[in-house]
C-alpha cells in the first residue's frame, strides 16, 4: 500500500506542491508513500493558526485536555501492531522494536493525560506582612517540535503530549526519513477533538520548515532532538531571535559501558549486544565505548564475539530478524567511513562490519566490534550512530571511571559489576544524565526524566513531570488583599 499524504494546517489536511518519496530501508524497491515537502509559507500558516488558537486552548479545561490525550493514547495502543509495522517498514527497526516503540508512545500520551490533572502551583508566606505569594505555571504559547528519524513515534509523543497537556499549541516537523509514522500519529491526534490550529503537522525539510519556525516571532519555544551540529546552530538562532526563544536540545552520546573483573559475564555480554547493536545502534543512548578491566577483558571479548555470530541481520519485518538495516545510504556511508577511520587509527576490527546481501535491496551491515581502542581515537570520541562498538582496555575501576567520563557527551553511562561499592561510587560519579547498573545504557522508563549533560543535552529535561519545566512558564504573584 502506498500512502499519499498531506500536511495538517489550521484544522485542515492541505496538499503540498512538492512531494518526496519515502523508501523502505529493508527494500528500497518498496515505496512507503509520497509525502509533502512543505514551503516556508506553509510553516508560517501553521504558526499563525497555532497563535490564533492559543488564547482559547491555553484556558481549556484540564478535563478536556485529559480526555483528548487519553483518547490519543488509547487509539495508539489499540492499533500498536499496524502502527508498529508501518514504523518498522519506513525506519528499519525490527517489528518487535517498532511495536514496542508504539506501545511506549501510547503510554506517554496516557501518562500526560494524567499530568493534565496534576498540574499545581504553590501558595507560600510572604516576607512582608499581609501579602499573599502564589507561584503558578502557565502555558508558554506556540511551540515548534523538531524530531529525528530514529524514534519516529516515541520522540514525537514525548514532545507533543506534554506540549498539549500544559496548554500549548504545536507545530510539529518530523524528520524527512520518517514521515509515514508522523502522519499516522497526526491522524490519531487530529481525530481526538482538538480545536483547529492547536496541532499542526508540517512535513518538510529542516532547512525550510525548521528555519521558518526559528525565524518566526510567534514561535516562543523550540524542542529539538537530532545531531549536535544542527542543535548548536538552532540554539544560537533561538537566542539571537527577538524575542529570544526558549530552547531544549537532545543530541548525541558516546555512551560508555564499564565491565569490571567481577561482572557477571553473561549480563555484560547481553547488555552490550542490546545497547550497542539492537535498533541497529541508532539510539542516542547506544553503548559505543565498552570499557573493560584487564582481568575479564579477553574472556569478555571472546564471549561477545561468539554471541555476535548468532545475531540475525535481515529485513525488519521478517520474523526472526534481530537487527534491521541501517536507515539510509548516507548513514551507511558514515558507518563504513568510521570503520576505515578506526582501522587507520590502529584499532583492530575484531568482528563484523561487512555489507550483507539479503533477498531485497537494503542497507544491511553486520554489527562491528573494534578492540585495542584508545579513548583518544576518533571512533571513541565521535558519535557514529550505527552498530559499531569500541572496546577500550583499562587496568582498574578508577581508570574505567576516568575514561567513561572523558568525553564531550554525557547522556547515559553504564556499569556491569557485582560490587555494591563500585556500583554506588559509579552512580555518584558518572558524569551523565542517566546511569545504568547491570542494565543496558539504552532503554529507559517513560515516567521519569530523560536527558544528559555536556554536549548531549541543553535546557530542561524531557519526560515525566520534569517535562513541565520546558512546556510551562512560572509566574510569581504578590497580592495585598
Ligand atoms: P539526523 O542526523 O538525526 O537527521 P539532524 O540534526 O540533521 O539529525 O535532524 C534532526 C531534525 O532537525 C530533523 O527533523 C531535521 O529535518 C531538522 N533540521 C535539520 N536542519 C535544520 C535546521 N537548519 N533548522 C531546523 N531544523 C533542522
GROMACS .gro file of C-alpha atoms and ligand atoms in nm:
model
  508
    1UNK     CA    1   0.000   0.000   0.000
    2UNK     CA    2   0.136   0.344  -0.095
    3UNK     CA    3   0.033   0.650   0.107
    4UNK     CA    4  -0.026   0.992  -0.049
    5UNK     CA    5  -0.005   1.228   0.245
    6UNK     CA    6  -0.100   1.586   0.323
    7UNK     CA    7   0.006   1.830   0.588
    8UNK     CA    8  -0.238   1.930   0.862
    9UNK     CA    9  -0.252   2.307   0.895
   10UNK     CA   10  -0.513   2.527   1.066
   11UNK     CA   11  -0.754   2.240   1.115
   12UNK     CA   12  -0.738   2.107   0.756
   13UNK     CA   13  -0.547   1.849   0.557
   14UNK     CA   14  -0.358   2.050   0.296
   15UNK     CA   15  -0.196   1.928  -0.030
   16UNK     CA   16   0.164   2.033  -0.079
   17UNK     CA   17   0.300   2.149  -0.417
   18UNK     CA   18   0.612   1.940  -0.379
   19UNK     CA   19   0.621   1.575  -0.274
   20UNK     CA   20   0.901   1.331  -0.194
   21UNK     CA   21   0.906   0.951  -0.177
   22UNK     CA   22   0.963   0.762   0.149
   23UNK     CA   23   1.158   0.438   0.098
   24UNK     CA   24   1.172   0.119   0.300
   25UNK     CA   25   1.539   0.070   0.406
   26UNK     CA   26   1.488  -0.310   0.413
   27UNK     CA   27   1.377  -0.299   0.049
   28UNK     CA   28   1.440   0.019  -0.145
   29UNK     CA   29   1.204  -0.104  -0.422
   30UNK     CA   30   0.922  -0.059  -0.172
   31UNK     CA   31   0.795   0.299  -0.171
   32UNK     CA   32   0.605   0.355   0.154
   33UNK     CA   33   0.443   0.667   0.019
   34UNK     CA   34   0.467   1.017  -0.118
   35UNK     CA   35   0.497   1.288   0.144
   36UNK     CA   36   0.481   1.668   0.139
   37UNK     CA   37   0.785   1.890   0.123
   38UNK     CA   38   0.621   2.195   0.275
   39UNK     CA   39   0.723   2.550   0.189
   40UNK     CA   40   0.816   2.823   0.437
   41UNK     CA   41   0.473   2.976   0.364
   42UNK     CA   42   0.305   2.650   0.476
   43UNK     CA   43   0.500   2.665   0.801
   44UNK     CA   44   0.405   3.030   0.851
   45UNK     CA   45   0.036   2.944   0.801
   46UNK     CA   46   0.062   2.671   1.063
   47UNK     CA   47   0.233   2.908   1.308
   48UNK     CA   48  -0.036   3.174   1.253
   49UNK     CA   49  -0.311   2.916   1.311
   50UNK     CA   50  -0.141   2.796   1.629
   51UNK     CA   51  -0.106   3.153   1.751
   52UNK     CA   52  -0.476   3.221   1.688
   53UNK     CA   53  -0.577   2.902   1.870
   54UNK     CA   54  -0.358   2.965   2.174
   55UNK     CA   55  -0.575   3.205   2.382
   56UNK     CA   56  -0.868   2.962   2.395
   57UNK     CA   57  -0.661   2.643   2.421
   58UNK     CA   58  -0.442   2.781   2.700
   59UNK     CA   59  -0.761   2.832   2.901
   60UNK     CA   60  -0.923   2.500   2.808
   61UNK     CA   61  -1.028   2.280   3.096
   62UNK     CA   62  -0.787   2.022   3.226
   63UNK     CA   63  -1.067   1.765   3.187
   64UNK     CA   64  -1.091   1.840   2.814
   65UNK     CA   65  -0.714   1.806   2.772
   66UNK     CA   66  -0.710   1.487   2.976
   67UNK     CA   67  -0.987   1.331   2.768
   68UNK     CA   68  -0.820   1.419   2.437
   69UNK     CA   69  -0.478   1.286   2.538
   70UNK     CA   70  -0.635   0.970   2.677
   71UNK     CA   71  -0.822   0.913   2.352
   72UNK     CA   72  -0.496   0.952   2.155
   73UNK     CA   73  -0.311   0.711   2.387
   74UNK     CA   74  -0.592   0.455   2.373
   75UNK     CA   75  -0.604   0.456   1.993
   76UNK     CA   76  -0.226   0.423   1.961
   77UNK     CA   77  -0.231   0.121   2.195
   78UNK     CA   78  -0.530  -0.036   2.019
   79UNK     CA   79  -0.351  -0.008   1.683
   80UNK     CA   80   0.001  -0.094   1.802
   81UNK     CA   81   0.055  -0.381   1.559
   82UNK     CA   82  -0.042  -0.186   1.250
   83UNK     CA   83   0.142   0.133   1.355
   84UNK     CA   84   0.448  -0.064   1.465
   85UNK     CA   85   0.458  -0.237   1.127
   86UNK     CA   86   0.445   0.096   0.943
   87UNK     CA   87   0.721   0.233   1.166
   88UNK     CA   88   0.946  -0.068   1.105
   89UNK     CA   89   0.876  -0.056   0.733
   90UNK     CA   90   0.993   0.303   0.699
   91UNK     CA   91   1.266   0.321   0.966
   92UNK     CA   92   1.409  -0.031   0.958
   93UNK     CA   93   1.399  -0.133   1.323
   94UNK     CA   94   1.260  -0.481   1.379
   95UNK     CA   95   0.886  -0.538   1.407
   96UNK     CA   96   0.919  -0.615   1.779
   97UNK     CA   97   1.108  -0.289   1.828
   98UNK     CA   98   0.856  -0.098   1.615
   99UNK     CA   99   0.560  -0.233   1.813
  100UNK     CA  100   0.745  -0.175   2.142
  101UNK     CA  101   0.812   0.186   2.049
  102UNK     CA  102   0.447   0.234   1.951
  103UNK     CA  103   0.331   0.100   2.286
  104UNK     CA  104   0.571   0.344   2.450
  105UNK     CA  105   0.413   0.633   2.258
  106UNK     CA  106   0.066   0.526   2.374
  107UNK     CA  107   0.186   0.504   2.734
  108UNK     CA  108   0.336   0.853   2.711
  109UNK     CA  109   0.003   1.003   2.599
  110UNK     CA  110  -0.175   0.823   2.884
  111UNK     CA  111   0.087   0.943   3.134
  112UNK     CA  112   0.041   1.305   3.025
  113UNK     CA  113  -0.338   1.271   3.024
  114UNK     CA  114  -0.295   1.215   3.398
  115UNK     CA  115  -0.045   1.500   3.428
  116UNK     CA  116  -0.312   1.742   3.297
  117UNK     CA  117  -0.499   1.679   3.621
  118UNK     CA  118  -0.196   1.704   3.847
  119UNK     CA  119  -0.061   2.046   3.747
  120UNK     CA  120  -0.030   2.250   4.066
  121UNK     CA  121   0.120   2.570   4.198
  122UNK     CA  122   0.233   2.685   4.541
  123UNK     CA  123   0.100   2.935   4.792
  124UNK     CA  124   0.375   3.050   5.023
  125UNK     CA  125   0.406   3.304   5.304
  126UNK     CA  126   0.547   3.643   5.213
  127UNK     CA  127   0.832   3.811   5.397
  128UNK     CA  128   0.604   4.119   5.403
  129UNK     CA  129   0.311   4.120   5.647
  130UNK     CA  130  -0.033   4.081   5.492
  131UNK     CA  131   0.094   3.989   5.144
  132UNK     CA  132  -0.001   3.664   4.968
  133UNK     CA  133   0.251   3.499   4.735
  134UNK     CA  134   0.142   3.247   4.473
  135UNK     CA  135   0.358   3.056   4.228
  136UNK     CA  136   0.169   2.924   3.928
  137UNK     CA  137   0.259   2.763   3.598
  138UNK     CA  138   0.121   2.888   3.267
  139UNK     CA  139   0.141   2.752   2.913
  140UNK     CA  140   0.410   2.922   2.705
  141UNK     CA  141   0.246   2.960   2.362
  142UNK     CA  142   0.327   2.819   2.019
  143UNK     CA  143   0.596   2.554   2.039
  144UNK     CA  144   0.796   2.420   1.744
  145UNK     CA  145   0.875   2.050   1.777
  146UNK     CA  146   1.155   1.917   1.556
  147UNK     CA  147   1.216   1.544   1.573
  148UNK     CA  148   1.472   1.293   1.437
  149UNK     CA  149   1.421   0.972   1.241
  150UNK     CA  150   1.544   0.712   1.494
  151UNK     CA  151   1.233   0.708   1.717
  152UNK     CA  152   0.959   0.805   1.470
  153UNK     CA  153   0.669   0.779   1.717
  154UNK     CA  154   0.811   0.785   2.073
  155UNK     CA  155   1.005   1.112   2.041
  156UNK     CA  156   0.715   1.300   1.876
  157UNK     CA  157   0.491   1.159   2.152
  158UNK     CA  158   0.717   1.278   2.433
  159UNK     CA  159   0.720   1.628   2.290
  160UNK     CA  160   0.359   1.659   2.163
  161UNK     CA  161   0.188   1.505   2.468
  162UNK     CA  162   0.335   1.742   2.732
  163UNK     CA  163   0.305   2.041   2.496
  164UNK     CA  164  -0.071   1.983   2.465
  165UNK     CA  165  -0.120   1.869   2.825
  166UNK     CA  166   0.012   2.200   2.959
  167UNK     CA  167  -0.199   2.410   2.719
  168UNK     CA  168   0.040   2.495   2.436
  169UNK     CA  169  -0.021   2.493   2.061
  170UNK     CA  170   0.203   2.280   1.843
  171UNK     CA  171   0.376   2.298   1.508
  172UNK     CA  172   0.529   1.953   1.455
  173UNK     CA  173   0.806   1.898   1.200
  174UNK     CA  174   0.912   1.532   1.179
  175UNK     CA  175   1.236   1.412   1.018
  176UNK     CA  176   1.230   1.371   0.639
  177UNK     CA  177   1.308   0.997   0.663
  178UNK     CA  178   1.004   0.901   0.871
  179UNK     CA  179   0.701   1.099   0.755
  180UNK     CA  180   0.464   0.800   0.739
  181UNK     CA  181   0.469   0.736   1.114
  182UNK     CA  182   0.438   1.110   1.184
  183UNK     CA  183   0.139   1.124   0.951
  184UNK     CA  184  -0.031   0.823   1.110
  185UNK     CA  185   0.025   0.967   1.458
  186UNK     CA  186  -0.111   1.303   1.345
  187UNK     CA  187  -0.428   1.144   1.205
  188UNK     CA  188  -0.492   1.000   1.550
  189UNK     CA  189  -0.420   1.331   1.724
  190UNK     CA  190  -0.644   1.522   1.484
  191UNK     CA  191  -0.937   1.283   1.531
  192UNK     CA  192  -0.925   1.320   1.909
  193UNK     CA  193  -1.112   1.650   1.902
  194UNK     CA  194  -0.858   1.932   1.932
  195UNK     CA  195  -0.979   2.276   1.823
  196UNK     CA  196  -0.844   2.391   1.482
  197UNK     CA  197  -0.492   2.531   1.498
  198UNK     CA  198  -0.392   2.366   1.827
  199UNK     CA  199  -0.196   2.095   1.649
  200UNK     CA  200  -0.029   2.133   1.308
  201UNK     CA  201   0.179   1.884   1.113
  202UNK     CA  202   0.426   2.037   0.867
  203UNK     CA  203   0.636   1.778   0.688
  204UNK     CA  204   0.931   1.920   0.501
  205UNK     CA  205   1.297   1.995   0.509
  206UNK     CA  206   1.471   2.120   0.820
  207UNK     CA  207   1.634   2.395   0.618
  208UNK     CA  208   1.290   2.518   0.504
  209UNK     CA  209   1.025   2.430   0.765
  210UNK     CA  210   1.265   2.422   1.061
  211UNK     CA  211   1.422   2.752   0.961
  212UNK     CA  212   1.077   2.913   0.918
  213UNK     CA  213   0.996   2.816   1.278
  214UNK     CA  214   1.323   2.960   1.403
  215UNK     CA  215   1.266   3.286   1.214
  216UNK     CA  216   0.909   3.333   1.337
  217UNK     CA  217   0.846   3.580   1.619
  218UNK     CA  218   0.537   3.379   1.711
  219UNK     CA  219   0.712   3.053   1.799
  220UNK     CA  220   0.815   3.104   2.160
  221UNK     CA  221   0.993   2.775   2.221
  222UNK     CA  222   1.163   2.503   2.019
  223UNK     CA  223   1.220   2.147   2.135
  224UNK     CA  224   1.468   1.964   1.914
  225UNK     CA  225   1.616   1.616   1.904
  226UNK     CA  226   1.886   1.549   1.645
  227UNK     CA  227   2.252   1.598   1.575
  228UNK     CA  228   2.490   1.816   1.774
  229UNK     CA  229   2.578   2.028   1.470
  230UNK     CA  230   2.215   2.114   1.391
  231UNK     CA  231   2.127   2.157   1.760
  232UNK     CA  232   2.410   2.401   1.820
  233UNK     CA  233   2.311   2.615   1.519
  234UNK     CA  234   1.946   2.602   1.613
  235UNK     CA  235   2.009   2.711   1.972
  236UNK     CA  236   2.221   3.003   1.854
  237UNK     CA  237   1.937   3.117   1.628
  238UNK     CA  238   1.685   3.083   1.913
  239UNK     CA  239   1.899   3.303   2.137
  240UNK     CA  240   1.963   3.562   1.864
  241UNK     CA  241   1.595   3.587   1.770
  242UNK     CA  242   1.379   3.868   1.901
  243UNK     CA  243   1.216   3.782   2.133
  244UNK     CA  244   1.456   3.507   2.241
  245UNK     CA  245   1.309   3.159   2.221
  246UNK     CA  246   1.316   2.901   2.494
  247UNK     CA  247   1.511   2.603   2.362
  248UNK     CA  248   1.550   2.238   2.457
  249UNK     CA  249   1.801   2.017   2.279
  250UNK     CA  250   1.857   1.642   2.293
  251UNK     CA  251   2.157   1.543   2.087
  252UNK     CA  252   2.420   1.279   2.073
  253UNK     CA  253   2.601   1.043   2.301
  254UNK     CA  254   2.923   0.847   2.319
  255UNK     CA  255   2.790   0.632   2.598
  256UNK     CA  256   3.033   0.421   2.800
  257UNK     CA  257   2.955   0.077   2.938
  258UNK     CA  258   3.209  -0.029   3.201
  259UNK     CA  259   3.270  -0.400   3.256
  260UNK     CA  260   3.460  -0.480   3.575
  261UNK     CA  261   3.651  -0.800   3.658
  262UNK     CA  262   3.376  -0.908   3.898
  263UNK     CA  263   3.094  -0.867   3.642
  264UNK     CA  264   2.859  -1.149   3.555
  265UNK     CA  265   2.992  -1.233   3.207
  266UNK     CA  266   2.654  -1.318   3.056
  267UNK     CA  267   2.498  -0.995   3.182
  268UNK     CA  268   2.792  -0.795   3.046
  269UNK     CA  269   2.764  -0.955   2.702
  270UNK     CA  270   2.384  -0.926   2.679
  271UNK     CA  271   2.384  -0.562   2.792
  272UNK     CA  272   2.650  -0.480   2.532
  273UNK     CA  273   2.474  -0.662   2.247
  274UNK     CA  274   2.145  -0.497   2.337
  275UNK     CA  275   2.269  -0.142   2.376
  276UNK     CA  276   2.536  -0.140   2.106
  277UNK     CA  277   2.363  -0.331   1.827
  278UNK     CA  278   1.985  -0.352   1.871
  279UNK     CA  279   1.787  -0.086   1.688
  280UNK     CA  280   2.089  -0.109   1.452
  281UNK     CA  281   2.288   0.100   1.702
  282UNK     CA  282   2.081   0.402   1.603
  283UNK     CA  283   1.998   0.524   1.953
  284UNK     CA  284   2.145   0.827   2.125
  285UNK     CA  285   2.178   0.606   2.436
  286UNK     CA  286   2.364   0.329   2.249
  287UNK     CA  287   2.679   0.188   2.412
  288UNK     CA  288   2.960   0.281   2.179
  289UNK     CA  289   3.253   0.259   2.423
  290UNK     CA  290   3.284  -0.064   2.617
  291UNK     CA  291   3.545  -0.007   2.885
  292UNK     CA  292   3.674  -0.337   3.019
  293UNK     CA  293   3.920  -0.411   3.303
  294UNK     CA  294   4.217  -0.639   3.237
  295UNK     CA  295   4.108  -0.945   3.436
  296UNK     CA  296   3.792  -1.005   3.229
  297UNK     CA  297   3.890  -0.837   2.902
  298UNK     CA  298   3.984  -1.143   2.694
  299UNK     CA  299   3.700  -1.361   2.823
  300UNK     CA  300   3.454  -1.080   2.759
  301UNK     CA  301   3.576  -1.011   2.404
  302UNK     CA  302   3.568  -1.384   2.319
  303UNK     CA  303   3.216  -1.428   2.457
  304UNK     CA  304   3.090  -1.113   2.285
  305UNK     CA  305   3.244  -1.209   1.951
  306UNK     CA  306   3.088  -1.554   1.980
  307UNK     CA  307   2.748  -1.403   2.064
  308UNK     CA  308   2.769  -1.165   1.767
  309UNK     CA  309   2.789  -1.463   1.529
  310UNK     CA  310   2.433  -1.556   1.620
  311UNK     CA  311   2.280  -1.213   1.555
  312UNK     CA  312   2.034  -1.220   1.266
  313UNK     CA  313   2.055  -0.913   1.041
  314UNK     CA  314   1.774  -0.904   0.787
  315UNK     CA  315   1.453  -0.739   0.667
  316UNK     CA  316   1.299  -0.551   0.960
  317UNK     CA  317   0.960  -0.712   0.902
  318UNK     CA  318   1.084  -1.071   0.862
  319UNK     CA  319   1.012  -1.296   1.160
  320UNK     CA  320   1.336  -1.386   1.339
  321UNK     CA  321   1.524  -1.068   1.245
  322UNK     CA  322   1.713  -0.925   1.542
  323UNK     CA  323   1.880  -0.632   1.370
  324UNK     CA  324   1.725  -0.445   1.080
  325UNK     CA  325   1.901  -0.242   0.813
  326UNK     CA  326   2.072   0.094   0.858
  327UNK     CA  327   1.823   0.375   0.793
  328UNK     CA  328   1.962   0.502   0.461
  329UNK     CA  329   2.262   0.518   0.229
  330UNK     CA  330   2.417   0.825   0.388
  331UNK     CA  331   2.406   0.674   0.738
  332UNK     CA  332   2.553   0.351   0.598
  333UNK     CA  333   2.831   0.551   0.429
  334UNK     CA  334   2.901   0.723   0.761
  335UNK     CA  335   2.926   0.387   0.942
  336UNK     CA  336   3.161   0.247   0.679
  337UNK     CA  337   3.377   0.556   0.687
  338UNK     CA  338   3.419   0.517   1.065
  339UNK     CA  339   3.525   0.155   1.013
  340UNK     CA  340   3.803   0.282   0.790
  341UNK     CA  341   3.891   0.561   1.034
  342UNK     CA  342   3.914   0.307   1.318
  343UNK     CA  343   4.144   0.076   1.122
  344UNK     CA  344   4.358   0.368   1.006
  345UNK     CA  345   4.392   0.482   1.367
  346UNK     CA  346   4.529   0.140   1.464
  347UNK     CA  347   4.227  -0.026   1.623
  348UNK     CA  348   4.153  -0.392   1.540
  349UNK     CA  349   3.824  -0.471   1.368
  350UNK     CA  350   3.768  -0.788   1.566
  351UNK     CA  351   3.429  -0.883   1.419
  352UNK     CA  352   3.165  -0.774   1.170
  353UNK     CA  353   3.139  -0.457   0.967
  354UNK     CA  354   3.070  -0.632   0.634
  355UNK     CA  355   2.797  -0.527   0.396
  356UNK     CA  356   2.539  -0.806   0.373
  357UNK     CA  357   2.325  -0.919   0.081
  358UNK     CA  358   1.969  -1.015   0.159
  359UNK     CA  359   1.667  -1.110  -0.055
  360UNK     CA  360   1.578  -0.745  -0.116
  361UNK     CA  361   1.796  -0.439  -0.183
  362UNK     CA  362   1.854  -0.268   0.155
  363UNK     CA  363   2.121  -0.112   0.373
  364UNK     CA  364   2.240  -0.425   0.553
  365UNK     CA  365   2.553  -0.425   0.763
  366UNK     CA  366   2.694  -0.675   1.013
  367UNK     CA  367   2.740  -0.524   1.362
  368UNK     CA  368   3.104  -0.433   1.413
  369UNK     CA  369   3.336  -0.466   1.712
  370UNK     CA  370   3.666  -0.285   1.748
  371UNK     CA  371   3.924  -0.387   2.008
  372UNK     CA  372   4.254  -0.226   2.101
  373UNK     CA  373   4.085   0.113   2.107
  374UNK     CA  374   4.234   0.412   2.281
  375UNK     CA  375   3.990   0.669   2.417
  376UNK     CA  376   4.162   0.943   2.217
  377UNK     CA  377   4.078   0.779   1.881
  378UNK     CA  378   3.802   0.935   1.671
  379UNK     CA  379   3.596   0.615   1.695
  380UNK     CA  380   3.595   0.666   2.074
  381UNK     CA  381   3.515   1.037   2.063
  382UNK     CA  382   3.270   1.098   1.777
  383UNK     CA  383   2.916   0.965   1.759
  384UNK     CA  384   2.890   0.705   1.482
  385UNK     CA  385   2.517   0.629   1.519
  386UNK     CA  386   2.546   0.278   1.382
  387UNK     CA  387   2.602  -0.079   1.504
  388UNK     CA  388   2.966  -0.021   1.591
  389UNK     CA  389   3.119  -0.071   1.937
  390UNK     CA  390   3.473   0.000   2.055
  391UNK     CA  391   3.636  -0.198   2.337
  392UNK     CA  392   3.880   0.003   2.549
  393UNK     CA  393   4.101  -0.197   2.787
  394UNK     CA  394   4.176  -0.040   3.127
  395UNK     CA  395   4.363  -0.163   3.433
  396UNK     CA  396   4.112  -0.098   3.711
  397UNK     CA  397   3.790   0.070   3.822
  398UNK     CA  398   3.950   0.413   3.872
  399UNK     CA  399   4.082   0.421   3.519
  400UNK     CA  400   3.748   0.290   3.388
  401UNK     CA  401   3.559   0.575   3.555
  402UNK     CA  402   3.807   0.834   3.428
  403UNK     CA  403   3.780   0.702   3.070
  404UNK     CA  404   3.400   0.680   3.094
  405UNK     CA  405   3.381   1.048   3.189
  406UNK     CA  406   3.647   1.160   2.941
  407UNK     CA  407   3.408   1.255   2.660
  408UNK     CA  408   3.232   1.566   2.539
  409UNK     CA  409   2.897   1.387   2.581
  410UNK     CA  410   2.708   1.284   2.895
  411UNK     CA  411   2.379   1.113   2.819
  412UNK     CA  412   2.384   0.757   2.955
  413UNK     CA  413   2.661   0.576   3.139
  414UNK     CA  414   2.656   0.210   3.243
  415UNK     CA  415   2.849  -0.030   3.462
  416UNK     CA  416   2.841  -0.406   3.497
  417UNK     CA  417   2.963  -0.525   3.836
  418UNK     CA  418   2.858  -0.739   4.133
  419UNK     CA  419   3.025  -0.497   4.373
  420UNK     CA  420   2.794  -0.265   4.565
  421UNK     CA  421   3.090  -0.043   4.641
  422UNK     CA  422   3.178   0.019   4.275
  423UNK     CA  423   2.814   0.040   4.164
  424UNK     CA  424   2.741   0.305   4.429
  425UNK     CA  425   3.057   0.501   4.353
  426UNK     CA  426   2.982   0.492   3.979
  427UNK     CA  427   2.624   0.614   4.027
  428UNK     CA  428   2.754   0.915   4.218
  429UNK     CA  429   3.049   0.994   3.994
  430UNK     CA  430   2.941   0.913   3.637
  431UNK     CA  431   2.917   1.247   3.459
  432UNK     CA  432   2.593   1.166   3.275
  433UNK     CA  433   2.222   1.240   3.295
  434UNK     CA  434   2.134   0.871   3.324
  435UNK     CA  435   2.325   0.588   3.492
  436UNK     CA  436   2.262   0.216   3.449
  437UNK     CA  437   2.388  -0.058   3.679
  438UNK     CA  438   2.381  -0.409   3.527
  439UNK     CA  439   2.143  -0.278   3.263
  440UNK     CA  440   2.200  -0.167   2.902
  441UNK     CA  441   2.277   0.206   2.855
  442UNK     CA  442   1.979   0.219   2.617
  443UNK     CA  443   1.625   0.154   2.734
  444UNK     CA  444   1.455   0.394   2.973
  445UNK     CA  445   1.124   0.437   3.155
  446UNK     CA  446   0.871   0.692   3.031
  447UNK     CA  447   0.759   0.845   3.361
  448UNK     CA  448   1.097   0.980   3.473
  449UNK     CA  449   1.329   1.245   3.330
  450UNK     CA  450   1.533   1.178   3.018
  451UNK     CA  451   1.836   1.383   2.924
  452UNK     CA  452   2.204   1.436   2.964
  453UNK     CA  453   2.492   1.666   3.040
  454UNK     CA  454   2.768   1.838   2.844
  455UNK     CA  455   2.724   1.809   2.465
  456UNK     CA  456   2.431   1.567   2.491
  457UNK     CA  457   2.155   1.798   2.607
  458UNK     CA  458   2.074   2.161   2.660
  459UNK     CA  459   1.785   2.307   2.852
  460UNK     CA  460   1.533   2.139   3.083
  461UNK     CA  461   1.482   1.763   3.090
  462UNK     CA  462   1.219   1.583   2.884
  463UNK     CA  463   0.962   1.329   3.005
  464UNK     CA  464   0.791   1.258   3.332
  465UNK     CA  465   0.671   1.550   3.538
  466UNK     CA  466   1.002   1.725   3.468
  467UNK     CA  467   0.864   1.798   3.121
  468UNK     CA  468   0.667   2.087   3.270
  469UNK     CA  469   0.989   2.287   3.315
  470UNK     CA  470   1.003   2.336   2.940
  471UNK     CA  471   0.634   2.340   2.850
  472UNK     CA  472   0.523   2.585   3.118
  473UNK     CA  473   0.647   2.918   3.244
  474UNK     CA  474   0.640   3.011   3.610
  475UNK     CA  475   0.461   3.318   3.739
  476UNK     CA  476   0.504   3.460   4.092
  477UNK     CA  477   0.207   3.677   4.202
  478UNK     CA  478   0.204   3.907   4.506
  479UNK     CA  479  -0.131   4.025   4.647
  480UNK     CA  480  -0.215   4.263   4.926
  481UNK     CA  481  -0.581   4.179   4.991
  482LIG     P1  482   1.970   1.349   1.199
  482LIG     O1  483   2.110   1.310   1.168
  482LIG     O2  484   1.907   1.276   1.312
  482LIG     O3  485   1.882   1.361   1.078
  482LIG     P2  486   1.957   1.636   1.212
  482LIG     O4  487   2.006   1.723   1.321
  482LIG     O5  488   2.009   1.657   1.075
  482LIG     O6  489   1.986   1.492   1.265
  482LIG     O7  490   1.798   1.642   1.205
  482LIG     C1  491   1.713   1.638   1.315
  482LIG     C2  492   1.589   1.719   1.283
  482LIG     O8  493   1.627   1.856   1.264
  482LIG     C3  494   1.520   1.677   1.154
  482LIG     O9  495   1.380   1.690   1.170
  482LIG     C4  496   1.573   1.777   1.053
  482LIG    O10  497   1.487   1.794   0.942
  482LIG     C5  498   1.579   1.901   1.139
  482LIG     N1  499   1.670   2.004   1.087
  482LIG     C6  500   1.778   1.987   1.009
  482LIG     N2  501   1.836   2.106   0.980
  482LIG     C7  502   1.763   2.201   1.041
  482LIG     C8  503   1.771   2.345   1.051
  482LIG     N3  504   1.867   2.414   0.991
  482LIG     N4  505   1.677   2.409   1.124
  482LIG     C9  506   1.581   2.340   1.187
  482LIG     N5  507   1.567   2.207   1.182
  482LIG    C10  508   1.657   2.137   1.110
   0.00000   0.00000   0.00000
